XYZ file of C-alpha atoms in Angstrom:
299
model
C 93.588 83.605 127.626
C 91.841 86.838 126.698
C 93.865 89.904 127.852
C 92.071 93.171 128.396
C 94.420 96.126 127.944
C 94.043 99.559 129.539
C 95.906 102.718 128.497
C 98.752 103.173 131.032
C 99.298 106.481 132.776
C 102.389 107.628 130.793
C 103.908 111.035 130.575
C 102.117 113.226 127.980
C 102.906 116.033 125.629
C 106.627 116.615 125.138
C 107.715 113.192 126.384
C 105.382 111.352 123.904
C 106.696 113.518 121.152
C 110.306 112.818 122.012
C 109.644 109.088 122.010
C 107.919 109.288 118.687
C 110.887 110.691 116.941
C 112.651 107.357 117.297
C 109.636 105.202 116.635
C 109.887 105.048 112.782
C 112.716 104.135 110.499
C 115.809 106.226 110.194
C 114.763 107.214 106.729
C 111.775 109.117 108.062
C 113.581 112.414 108.610
C 111.037 114.874 107.507
C 109.547 117.154 110.194
C 106.087 116.261 111.538
C 104.945 119.758 111.675
C 105.178 122.896 109.578
C 105.292 126.665 110.357
C 103.151 129.272 108.581
C 104.572 129.756 105.074
C 106.458 126.516 105.021
C 105.969 124.157 102.026
C 103.859 121.071 102.890
C 106.270 118.200 103.627
C 104.137 115.618 101.814
C 103.103 112.103 102.981
C 106.341 110.905 104.455
C 107.058 107.208 104.210
C 103.857 105.361 103.129
C 102.629 102.644 105.452
C 99.218 101.663 103.973
C 96.795 102.022 101.116
C 93.047 101.368 100.788
C 89.933 102.134 98.679
C 86.807 103.407 100.446
C 83.908 101.225 99.101
C 81.594 104.147 99.834
C 82.802 106.167 96.936
C 85.959 104.573 95.538
C 88.321 107.155 96.913
C 91.937 106.083 97.293
C 93.513 106.757 100.667
C 97.191 106.534 101.644
C 98.486 106.356 105.194
C 101.959 107.781 105.825
C 104.517 108.979 108.352
C 102.929 112.372 108.146
C 99.109 111.751 108.027
C 96.351 110.054 106.103
C 95.756 111.418 102.497
C 93.148 111.357 99.817
C 94.952 110.508 96.600
C 93.446 112.250 93.589
C 94.275 114.093 90.337
C 95.522 117.114 92.309
C 97.806 115.159 94.502
C 97.820 113.935 98.061
C 95.464 115.933 100.307
C 96.024 115.455 104.060
C 92.908 114.661 106.012
C 91.903 116.994 108.910
C 95.357 118.636 108.796
C 96.592 115.766 111.075
C 100.249 114.726 111.136
C 99.579 111.456 112.913
C 101.982 108.722 111.889
C 99.432 106.131 110.770
C 100.658 102.472 110.719
C 98.828 99.186 109.852
C 96.270 101.132 107.953
C 93.378 99.085 106.489
C 89.968 99.910 105.113
C 87.284 97.548 106.671
C 84.045 99.080 105.306
C 82.370 102.188 103.984
C 84.200 105.202 105.525
C 85.586 102.850 108.158
C 89.296 102.505 108.753
C 91.479 100.623 111.321
C 95.062 101.712 112.023
C 97.782 102.013 114.599
C 100.861 104.052 114.842
C 102.062 107.199 116.682
C 100.549 110.569 117.463
C 101.825 113.834 116.182
C 104.575 115.195 118.422
C 102.413 118.309 118.987
C 99.222 116.491 119.888
C 98.326 117.898 123.368
C 96.173 114.827 124.136
C 98.931 112.182 123.483
C 99.788 110.074 126.548
C 102.029 107.491 124.761
C 104.057 107.224 121.620
C 101.911 104.088 120.702
C 98.279 104.510 119.571
C 97.251 100.872 119.943
C 94.222 100.093 117.815
C 92.340 103.101 116.544
C 89.254 103.374 114.372
C 87.731 106.015 112.148
C 84.122 105.873 110.871
C 84.197 109.163 108.963
C 86.978 108.389 106.444
C 89.808 109.510 108.616
C 88.339 112.861 109.888
C 88.331 111.705 113.415
C 89.809 108.682 115.186
C 88.964 106.916 118.476
C 91.098 104.576 120.586
C 89.520 101.066 120.530
C 92.164 99.321 122.727
C 95.820 98.790 123.556
C 96.731 102.494 123.720
C 100.282 102.673 124.985
C 100.679 98.892 124.647
C 100.873 98.015 120.918
C 102.286 99.345 117.749
C 100.663 97.348 114.944
C 102.598 97.547 111.748
C 100.132 95.216 109.997
C 96.374 94.885 110.561
C 94.045 92.487 108.838
C 90.294 91.930 109.364
C 89.180 88.439 108.498
C 85.433 88.297 109.097
C 84.919 88.767 112.756
C 88.590 88.388 113.637
C 91.123 91.253 113.603
C 94.765 90.264 113.468
C 97.555 92.561 114.287
C 101.398 92.207 114.188
C 102.848 94.193 117.108
C 106.234 95.626 116.098
C 107.214 96.007 119.808
C 107.136 92.218 120.493
C 106.946 90.548 117.087
C 103.807 88.883 118.337
C 100.556 88.161 116.506
C 97.467 89.582 118.378
C 93.991 88.350 117.545
C 90.633 89.785 118.509
C 87.197 88.253 118.124
C 85.306 91.406 119.134
C 86.627 93.961 116.526
C 89.601 94.837 118.715
C 87.962 95.414 122.075
C 89.918 92.569 123.631
C 92.902 90.545 122.391
C 94.676 87.171 122.646
C 98.446 87.170 122.170
C 99.477 84.282 119.917
C 102.732 83.290 118.092
C 105.823 85.376 117.823
C 107.210 85.655 114.357
C 109.819 87.800 112.606
C 107.005 89.023 110.384
C 106.592 92.020 108.101
C 103.212 91.762 106.334
C 100.061 89.753 107.132
C 97.360 88.496 104.723
C 93.922 86.966 105.432
C 90.541 86.445 103.824
C 87.071 86.554 105.576
C 86.070 83.238 104.039
C 88.967 81.388 105.832
C 89.455 83.513 109.043
C 91.650 80.945 110.791
C 94.325 81.139 108.026
C 97.080 83.796 108.269
C 99.927 84.326 105.936
C 103.030 86.314 106.772
C 106.124 87.569 105.057
C 109.376 87.431 106.944
C 113.022 88.308 105.993
C 114.396 85.383 107.953
C 112.072 82.446 107.449
C 110.404 83.298 104.095
C 106.649 82.980 103.716
C 104.819 81.568 106.773
C 101.396 80.030 107.009
C 99.024 79.486 109.937
C 95.928 77.436 109.987
C 95.034 77.968 113.650
C 94.433 81.664 113.847
C 97.990 82.698 114.303
C 98.695 80.372 117.253
C 101.443 78.568 115.167
C 103.126 79.112 111.887
C 104.953 76.859 109.391
C 107.351 77.937 106.560
C 105.918 77.453 103.115
C 108.246 75.488 100.856
C 108.842 76.822 97.431
C 107.737 80.371 98.033
C 109.918 83.179 96.646
C 111.379 85.896 98.825
C 108.466 88.343 99.356
C 108.151 91.915 100.540
C 104.353 92.007 100.773
C 101.489 89.583 100.384
C 97.714 89.829 99.960
C 94.883 87.308 99.788
C 92.125 88.826 97.664
C 90.294 85.493 97.219
C 90.129 82.300 99.420
C 92.164 80.417 96.800
C 94.479 83.259 95.625
C 97.655 84.915 96.881
C 99.222 87.969 95.301
C 102.621 89.133 96.432
C 105.460 91.520 95.611
C 109.036 90.526 95.640
C 111.709 92.966 96.859
C 112.732 93.626 93.228
C 109.172 94.685 92.297
C 108.074 91.431 90.608
C 104.454 90.401 91.029
C 103.798 86.754 91.938
C 100.446 84.902 92.030
C 99.783 81.604 93.714
C 97.149 79.453 95.307
C 98.400 77.398 98.187
C 101.718 79.216 98.522
C 103.904 76.373 97.178
C 103.666 77.209 93.487
C 103.838 80.668 91.976
C 103.594 82.328 88.613
C 105.268 85.578 87.766
C 102.478 87.943 86.655
C 104.174 91.246 86.083
C 106.271 93.838 87.875
C 106.238 97.378 89.191
C 107.942 100.010 86.960
C 111.706 99.659 86.666
C 113.420 100.704 89.787
C 110.373 100.677 92.065
C 111.018 98.807 95.334
C 107.779 97.859 97.045
C 106.863 98.962 100.555
C 103.072 98.314 100.615
C 100.605 96.088 98.735
C 96.839 96.181 99.022
C 94.207 94.216 97.043
C 90.953 96.037 96.704
C 89.753 93.111 94.672
C 91.494 90.132 92.896
C 92.109 92.373 89.932
C 92.415 95.849 91.543
C 95.796 96.198 93.298
C 97.542 99.074 94.853
C 101.251 99.377 95.742
C 103.491 101.986 97.283
C 107.251 101.968 96.739
C 110.127 103.157 98.899
C 110.080 106.486 97.065
C 106.459 107.057 98.246
C 104.952 106.764 94.780
C 101.601 104.938 94.571
C 101.022 102.439 91.733
C 97.656 100.946 90.590
C 96.940 97.782 88.598
C 93.435 96.891 87.323
C 94.456 93.577 85.740
C 95.740 91.669 88.739
C 99.278 92.952 88.641
C 100.102 92.444 84.974
C 100.398 96.154 84.235
C 100.732 99.188 86.507
C 100.056 102.958 86.320
C 101.497 105.529 88.627
C 98.602 107.372 90.278
C 100.654 109.504 92.640
C 104.309 110.559 92.572
C 105.456 112.736 95.455
C 106.659 116.265 94.768
C 108.346 116.755 98.133
C 107.732 120.278 99.338
C 104.880 120.909 96.930
C 102.343 118.273 97.882
C 98.874 119.900 98.099
C 97.801 120.660 101.624
């Protein structure tokens, strides 16, 4: 059944801000706003990475906004402190995301943004659907299908019209989703309880994948290729999920939080210290492209 969601009439302003303060992990303790003269608080915990095919710019989505990552550091887009979850680049200057508004956003009517889209590289965002309903911590576009994992219900949502309407499918204890446009009915999901899960029916049902290592994040950069990060930072490569080869690892001590594949060889990862790592050889070697300097990140 296709369910059409409308934004509920919830209390705005201060109530939305108060609810937001409890919406992210307990480690996200940095303030979401700054006063004149305060140092910039930086990205906050990083939730997503992506490369804009329009110009090759690297973007990072965090607890305290969306940022361009470059030689001078992390530059916040549009001075917006929106907590941007489920961030994914779907085309030139086109992003999908979810998350929570800034506590000081006067237009906020809910602590949950639902599905939002930007077509100008994060300068502005519009609500597509599910505002006040869903908090997608993982979003994947597989051809014409958009998949989301709602953190409120642990349920897979699927849309065949770019997020305008949704079907609710399986409930899983998932963390990260992976898909590929060439096989849109296949969905892979990492879980802490059941290991790697695989669906061949568009997220309606999932089965555990035997032989898969414990994984923190997974990507499917090609129809026959899986790339994943283990909790200890090891990089694993596989095909059907049942056999894996250790390919490399993040720098010593880096614990992965995010993995994104811009291509089969171009990988991006963020660790729990909010550093961003890049590999151009499929995960064999890595370079740090951004290391946070909390309190001094360029604004």
